[in-house]
Each structure stands twice: as structure tokens, then as C-alpha cells.
């Protein structure tokens, strides 16, 4: 069958079942795609040097990709199409009762329809073809054609990030398991602290009147907010929002004489010097009130011992903390790799209704990984970035897979908090779903006006 006949036949089939998708495909021009035929024992197509499937035994590869799908599975979501072998295998060999094939890139599909006959799976009655996701998450049972992930159209970029995270979670879990012995030992070493320190939710009594909170992360855009934060911190404590900072943000904040109310620290590698404990001790000696510390029991004992202010214990929702609940009850805070997660959850659990995020960039802004830290001091260097995400202005910024995973985990958490509102105060960092942009200057004017009004009433 010639190329014009192939595309005509394939498009007619799609038009008969999904006319809107056929209309989309008709408008797409594939002339600019860098594609070529690859010949091995069989044929496949490569795009930008990436093969869409094996070129030696495509059905064996499809079988391998589908091997984790249970035999009794009835509903499957397949993300990506490859050369069409995986959808064909699921429908004809696995005989699934309902298959949703998600087209991650319409241009790739048009290319495939132009040069290959895909009618065997496109005509199957148990098939649904999709070009936009129906919801934020992935299907209950799913698999992905890996090559397609590198060519993902915007509607599926969120799902792509979740898939990449899921494909790497085994590696991450092995690393966590390797640290399990250290964490269990830390639990014992820190027993004098977590068994006697108050629960983090006791902070509710202190900040019961607070309706808003600033949660400060250490992303590069934080540096552009120092002057703004100085003005916020200068407001009377009773008339400004609660200020919660992650541990790695303290270095920059203290260099600008910016204080906070609560510091959250959960990482076993954070030292007293990194969290500015010596400087806080010096301030305390000058009768300056230090912030409260909310910590997980895997923190370094010397950090907890050197903290000059009051400590409050909390546990992660991870199973390794379950045993500690039998020995001392403390609240559980959401944590999925980033200290920002429990800091945001703490604000919610303290009853805060409006949370503003600063420095929550999840990407490398202005060639930096973190504010006030040298490149690579807190993890991979900027030069190691292999991924990108869109910032608040719709521009791409470089990042790494860990940061993307942290971002998506935060977005899923936000989606589960219907009684809390979230806003970000920078457009330079990642655009966070469920977290609209708020102009910090307008917000400061609002707080200053409210403070002035209260002073007037007091007089």
C-alpha cells in the first residue's frame, strides 16, 4: 500500500470512531520531523535518533513491556504508541477488555499512520484512543512506551513526569533501604529528644490567630525576595503571616537579617552549621528569640542538641516511622523527598487557610540550584540537568528528575486540600498546579494597610 493510501485508510478509520482526533491529525504537518527508517531483522522508525521500537523483534519487546500486566486485568491505560505493537499485543494476545491508548504526541501518530498500517488495533472494539488525559493521575493499571515519553505534547507532560518518577522509584527505594539502618539508629540516638519534646501540632496554641503563612523554600528565586521579606518581617508579629522556613533557606535569610517563626528540618545529612545553629545561638545570647524547630527523628543528634530554641517533634507518613508511634505519639507530616512537603503540610495542620510559597522553584533559575548556596553544595550541579519544566511565565527552565518528582508530589498534595488555598510569589520558578501566582508587592501593601488600620484603631 502506498503512503497516500496508508494515511487515507488510517485516518478514515480514526474518523469513523474519533472524528475530533482525525480532525486534529489532518491539520498536522510532519514534513519537519527528523525521521528515518531503521533496518535490522525487522524495521522500525527513528525520530531524532530515538527508535520507536526494537528493530529486531518488535513483538518480543511488546511482550516484555506487557509482562507486568496481570493476566486477569480488564482495564489498561497505555501511554504512548511506539510502532503500534504494544496496543496490538494487549488487545490480541492479552485480550484486555478495555484498553485506553494515550497518544502522547500527535505528530508521532501522524508519522506512524503515514508509513505503516495500524488498522488491526485501531479497529478493535475494546480500544479507546485519547489525546488529552481525563484526570491528573495515571490509570490504575498502566504501562508506557518509553520512546514516546521523550516527545510528549503539553497535555500529557504531567503524566510523563509521574511515569518517569514511577520508573525510577525502585532505584530511589533501594537507596532509602540502604539508609534504613542509619535511620533506625538515629531513632534510638534521638530518643531523648523525640520522646520528651512536644508534638509539632502544639504550635496551634501559639499561632491560633494566624490565617496566612509564608512557607519559604531555598530555590534560587528566594534571593529576589529578600528585600520584600525584610519588610514583611518588620511588620508587628501579631499583624504579619506566620513565617515557616525550610532548613536550607536559613543561610540566605540570616545573611539578610530576616527571621522566621518556625524552621522545618527532616534530612539526616543537615549539620548544625548548615542550619545556621551557631549564629542562632549567638543571637539567642543577645536576647533575640530563636525560631521553633520542627524535626523528624532521623535528624542529626548534634543539630537537635545545639538548637537554641524550642524543639517540636513530628513523624513522616513513611512506614519506617510507624514503630515510633507505639513509643511516643506525634503528628504525621506528608513527605515525599523534599523538606518543603512537610513544611506545607505543617501549615495546613496548624489550621492555616492561606499559604504563600516563596523559593519553591523546582528548577534552576539564573544558573543556580539554591539561593545562597554554591552550585552542587546541596545536590547535583546545574550542569547535570537533563530535564526541563515550564515556569510561571511559560518559559522552560532546566531541572532534574528529583525536582520534578517533588513538584508533582506537592501538586497531588495540594489537590487533596480543599479547605486550604495556595499561591506562589514568583513567576521565575515552576508553575505549580493548584497554586496561582500572587504579586508580592500588592500582597505587602495589603498587609501594611491592615497593620496601619489596626494601629489606628488601637490609638
PDB file of N, CA and C in Angstrom, residues 21-65:
ATOM      1  N   UNK A  21     -10.284  13.588  16.836  1.00  0.00           N
ATOM      2  CA  UNK A  21      -8.862  13.256  16.728  1.00  0.00           C
ATOM      3  C   UNK A  21      -8.432  13.256  15.267  1.00  0.00           C
ATOM      4  N   UNK A  22      -9.282  12.730  14.380  1.00  0.00           N
ATOM      5  CA  UNK A  22      -8.961  12.739  12.948  1.00  0.00           C
ATOM      6  C   UNK A  22      -8.796  14.173  12.446  1.00  0.00           C
ATOM      7  N   UNK A  23      -9.636  15.068  12.945  1.00  0.00           N
ATOM      8  CA  UNK A  23      -9.527  16.476  12.531  1.00  0.00           C
ATOM      9  C   UNK A  23      -8.212  17.077  13.009  1.00  0.00           C
ATOM     10  N   UNK A  24      -7.806  16.737  14.226  1.00  0.00           N
ATOM     11  CA  UNK A  24      -6.519  17.211  14.740  1.00  0.00           C
ATOM     12  C   UNK A  24      -5.368  16.714  13.871  1.00  0.00           C
ATOM     13  N   UNK A  25      -5.394  15.425  13.551  1.00  0.00           N
ATOM     14  CA  UNK A  25      -4.319  14.820  12.766  1.00  0.00           C
ATOM     15  C   UNK A  25      -4.246  15.416  11.361  1.00  0.00           C
ATOM     16  N   UNK A  26      -5.385  15.727  10.799  1.00  0.00           N
ATOM     17  CA  UNK A  26      -5.412  16.289   9.445  1.00  0.00           C
ATOM     18  C   UNK A  26      -4.674  17.617   9.378  1.00  0.00           C
ATOM     19  N   UNK A  27      -4.724  18.378  10.461  1.00  0.00           N
ATOM     20  CA  UNK A  27      -4.097  19.709  10.474  1.00  0.00           C
ATOM     21  C   UNK A  27      -2.590  19.663  10.716  1.00  0.00           C
ATOM     22  N   UNK A  28      -2.056  18.496  11.086  1.00  0.00           N
ATOM     23  CA  UNK A  28      -0.640  18.396  11.463  1.00  0.00           C
ATOM     24  C   UNK A  28       0.236  18.175  10.241  1.00  0.00           C
ATOM     25  N   UNK A  29       1.340  18.927  10.177  1.00  0.00           N
ATOM     26  CA  UNK A  29       2.336  18.785   9.113  1.00  0.00           C
ATOM     27  C   UNK A  29       3.555  18.069   9.690  1.00  0.00           C
ATOM     28  N   UNK A  30       3.927  16.936   9.096  1.00  0.00           N
ATOM     29  CA  UNK A  30       5.049  16.150   9.627  1.00  0.00           C
ATOM     30  C   UNK A  30       6.312  16.311   8.792  1.00  0.00           C
ATOM     31  N   UNK A  31       6.317  17.233   7.832  1.00  0.00           N
ATOM     32  CA  UNK A  31       7.473  17.370   6.951  1.00  0.00           C
ATOM     33  C   UNK A  31       8.748  17.741   7.709  1.00  0.00           C
ATOM     34  N   UNK A  32       8.602  18.446   8.818  1.00  0.00           N
ATOM     35  CA  UNK A  32       9.789  18.883   9.550  1.00  0.00           C
ATOM     36  C   UNK A  32      10.340  17.870  10.531  1.00  0.00           C
ATOM     37  N   UNK A  33       9.706  16.718  10.648  1.00  0.00           N
ATOM     38  CA  UNK A  33      10.175  15.711  11.606  1.00  0.00           C
ATOM     39  C   UNK A  33      11.435  15.033  11.091  1.00  0.00           C
ATOM     40  N   UNK A  34      12.445  14.937  11.947  1.00  0.00           N
ATOM     41  CA  UNK A  34      13.699  14.268  11.594  1.00  0.00           C
ATOM     42  C   UNK A  34      13.544  12.765  11.834  1.00  0.00           C
ATOM     43  N   UNK A  35      12.972  12.081  10.848  1.00  0.00           N
ATOM     44  CA  UNK A  35      12.671  10.650  10.987  1.00  0.00           C
ATOM     45  C   UNK A  35      13.310   9.864   9.860  1.00  0.00           C
ATOM     46  N   UNK A  36      13.653   8.622  10.182  1.00  0.00           N
ATOM     47  CA  UNK A  36      14.178   7.742   9.144  1.00  0.00           C
ATOM     48  C   UNK A  36      13.879   6.293   9.493  1.00  0.00           C
ATOM     49  N   UNK A  37      13.903   5.450   8.462  1.00  0.00           N
ATOM     50  CA  UNK A  37      13.651   4.024   8.624  1.00  0.00           C
ATOM     51  C   UNK A  37      14.910   3.348   9.142  1.00  0.00           C
ATOM     52  N   UNK A  38      14.749   2.480  10.136  1.00  0.00           N
ATOM     53  CA  UNK A  38      15.872   1.715  10.692  1.00  0.00           C
ATOM     54  C   UNK A  38      15.656   0.243  10.377  1.00  0.00           C
ATOM     55  N   UNK A  39      16.668  -0.384   9.806  1.00  0.00           N
ATOM     56  CA  UNK A  39      16.551  -1.773   9.379  1.00  0.00           C
ATOM     57  C   UNK A  39      17.433  -2.672  10.237  1.00  0.00           C
ATOM     58  N   UNK A  40      16.813  -3.690  10.813  1.00  0.00           N
ATOM     59  CA  UNK A  40      17.547  -4.752  11.476  1.00  0.00           C
ATOM     60  C   UNK A  40      16.981  -6.058  10.964  1.00  0.00           C
ATOM     61  N   UNK A  41      16.679  -6.993  11.855  1.00  0.00           N
ATOM     62  CA  UNK A  41      15.934  -8.180  11.430  1.00  0.00           C
ATOM     63  C   UNK A  41      14.519  -7.775  11.036  1.00  0.00           C
ATOM     64  N   UNK A  42      14.068  -6.656  11.592  1.00  0.00           N
ATOM     65  CA  UNK A  42      12.791  -6.063  11.220  1.00  0.00           C
ATOM     66  C   UNK A  42      13.011  -4.570  10.989  1.00  0.00           C
ATOM     67  N   UNK A  43      11.935  -3.833  10.763  1.00  0.00           N
ATOM     68  CA  UNK A  43      12.045  -2.401  10.537  1.00  0.00           C
ATOM     69  C   UNK A  43      11.369  -1.623  11.663  1.00  0.00           C
ATOM     70  N   UNK A  44      11.918  -0.451  11.939  1.00  0.00           N
ATOM     71  CA  UNK A  44      11.266   0.490  12.838  1.00  0.00           C
ATOM     72  C   UNK A  44      11.571   1.891  12.335  1.00  0.00           C
ATOM     73  N   UNK A  45      11.028   2.895  12.994  1.00  0.00           N
ATOM     74  CA  UNK A  45      11.266   4.290  12.652  1.00  0.00           C
ATOM     75  C   UNK A  45      12.025   4.944  13.802  1.00  0.00           C
ATOM     76  N   UNK A  46      12.998   5.758  13.470  1.00  0.00           N
ATOM     77  CA  UNK A  46      13.685   6.555  14.496  1.00  0.00           C
ATOM     78  C   UNK A  46      13.362   8.018  14.274  1.00  0.00           C
ATOM     79  N   UNK A  47      13.204   8.742  15.359  1.00  0.00           N
ATOM     80  CA  UNK A  47      12.929  10.189  15.332  1.00  0.00           C
ATOM     81  C   UNK A  47      13.986  10.861  16.193  1.00  0.00           C
ATOM     82  N   UNK A  48      14.704  11.789  15.584  1.00  0.00           N
ATOM     83  CA  UNK A  48      15.821  12.446  16.284  1.00  0.00           C
ATOM     84  C   UNK A  48      16.785  11.427  16.886  1.00  0.00           C
ATOM     85  N   UNK A  49      16.958  10.313  16.181  1.00  0.00           N
ATOM     86  CA  UNK A  49      17.887   9.283  16.625  1.00  0.00           C
ATOM     87  C   UNK A  49      17.336   8.322  17.653  1.00  0.00           C
ATOM     88  N   UNK A  50      16.066   8.489  18.046  1.00  0.00           N
ATOM     89  CA  UNK A  50      15.449   7.606  19.042  1.00  0.00           C
ATOM     90  C   UNK A  50      14.502   6.645  18.331  1.00  0.00           C
ATOM     91  N   UNK A  51      14.772   5.353  18.468  1.00  0.00           N
ATOM     92  CA  UNK A  51      13.914   4.360  17.830  1.00  0.00           C
ATOM     93  C   UNK A  51      12.594   4.231  18.575  1.00  0.00           C
ATOM     94  N   UNK A  52      11.512   4.125  17.814  1.00  0.00           N
ATOM     95  CA  UNK A  52      10.188   3.984  18.427  1.00  0.00           C
ATOM     96  C   UNK A  52       9.936   2.575  18.922  1.00  0.00           C
ATOM     97  N   UNK A  53      10.764   1.621  18.489  1.00  0.00           N
ATOM     98  CA  UNK A  53      10.640   0.235  18.968  1.00  0.00           C
ATOM     99  C   UNK A  53      11.940  -0.493  18.641  1.00  0.00           C
ATOM    100  N   UNK A  54      11.971  -1.768  18.998  1.00  0.00           N
ATOM    101  CA  UNK A  54      13.081  -2.621  18.581  1.00  0.00           C
ATOM    102  C   UNK A  54      13.108  -2.738  17.060  1.00  0.00           C
ATOM    103  N   UNK A  55      14.270  -2.964  16.493  1.00  0.00           N
ATOM    104  CA  UNK A  55      14.350  -3.219  15.042  1.00  0.00           C
ATOM    105  C   UNK A  55      14.729  -4.673  14.759  1.00  0.00           C
ATOM    106  N   UNK A  56      14.639  -5.514  15.790  1.00  0.00           N
ATOM    107  CA  UNK A  56      14.996  -6.925  15.621  1.00  0.00           C
ATOM    108  C   UNK A  56      13.839  -7.869  15.938  1.00  0.00           C
ATOM    109  N   UNK A  57      13.096  -7.590  17.023  1.00  0.00           N
ATOM    110  CA  UNK A  57      11.966  -8.456  17.376  1.00  0.00           C
ATOM    111  C   UNK A  57      10.949  -7.602  18.129  1.00  0.00           C
ATOM    112  N   UNK A  58      10.113  -6.937  17.374  1.00  0.00           N
ATOM    113  CA  UNK A  58       9.198  -5.960  17.965  1.00  0.00           C
ATOM    114  C   UNK A  58       8.151  -6.609  18.862  1.00  0.00           C
ATOM    115  N   UNK A  59       7.622  -7.752  18.491  1.00  0.00           N
ATOM    116  CA  UNK A  59       6.597  -8.408  19.305  1.00  0.00           C
ATOM    117  C   UNK A  59       7.195  -8.929  20.609  1.00  0.00           C
ATOM    118  N   UNK A  60       8.434  -9.410  20.561  1.00  0.00           N
ATOM    119  CA  UNK A  60       9.088  -9.842  21.799  1.00  0.00           C
ATOM    120  C   UNK A  60       9.277  -8.656  22.742  1.00  0.00           C
ATOM    121  N   UNK A  61       9.605  -7.502  22.180  1.00  0.00           N
ATOM    122  CA  UNK A  61       9.738  -6.306  23.001  1.00  0.00           C
ATOM    123  C   UNK A  61       8.390  -5.916  23.598  1.00  0.00           C
ATOM    124  N   UNK A  62       7.329  -5.972  22.800  1.00  0.00           N
ATOM    125  CA  UNK A  62       5.989  -5.650  23.307  1.00  0.00           C
ATOM    126  C   UNK A  62       5.593  -6.595  24.427  1.00  0.00           C
ATOM    127  N   UNK A  63       5.904  -7.876  24.254  1.00  0.00           N
ATOM    128  CA  UNK A  63       5.599  -8.864  25.288  1.00  0.00           C
ATOM    129  C   UNK A  63       6.328  -8.538  26.585  1.00  0.00           C
ATOM    130  N   UNK A  64       7.600  -8.113  26.444  1.00  0.00           N
ATOM    131  CA  UNK A  64       8.384  -7.750  27.626  1.00  0.00           C
ATOM    132  C   UNK A  64       7.780  -6.545  28.332  1.00  0.00           C
ATOM    133  N   UNK A  65       7.348  -5.544  27.568  1.00  0.00           N
ATOM    134  CA  UNK A  65       6.749  -4.355  28.166  1.00  0.00           C
ATOM    135  C   UNK A  65       5.439  -4.675  28.879  1.00  0.00           C
TER     136      UNK A  65
END
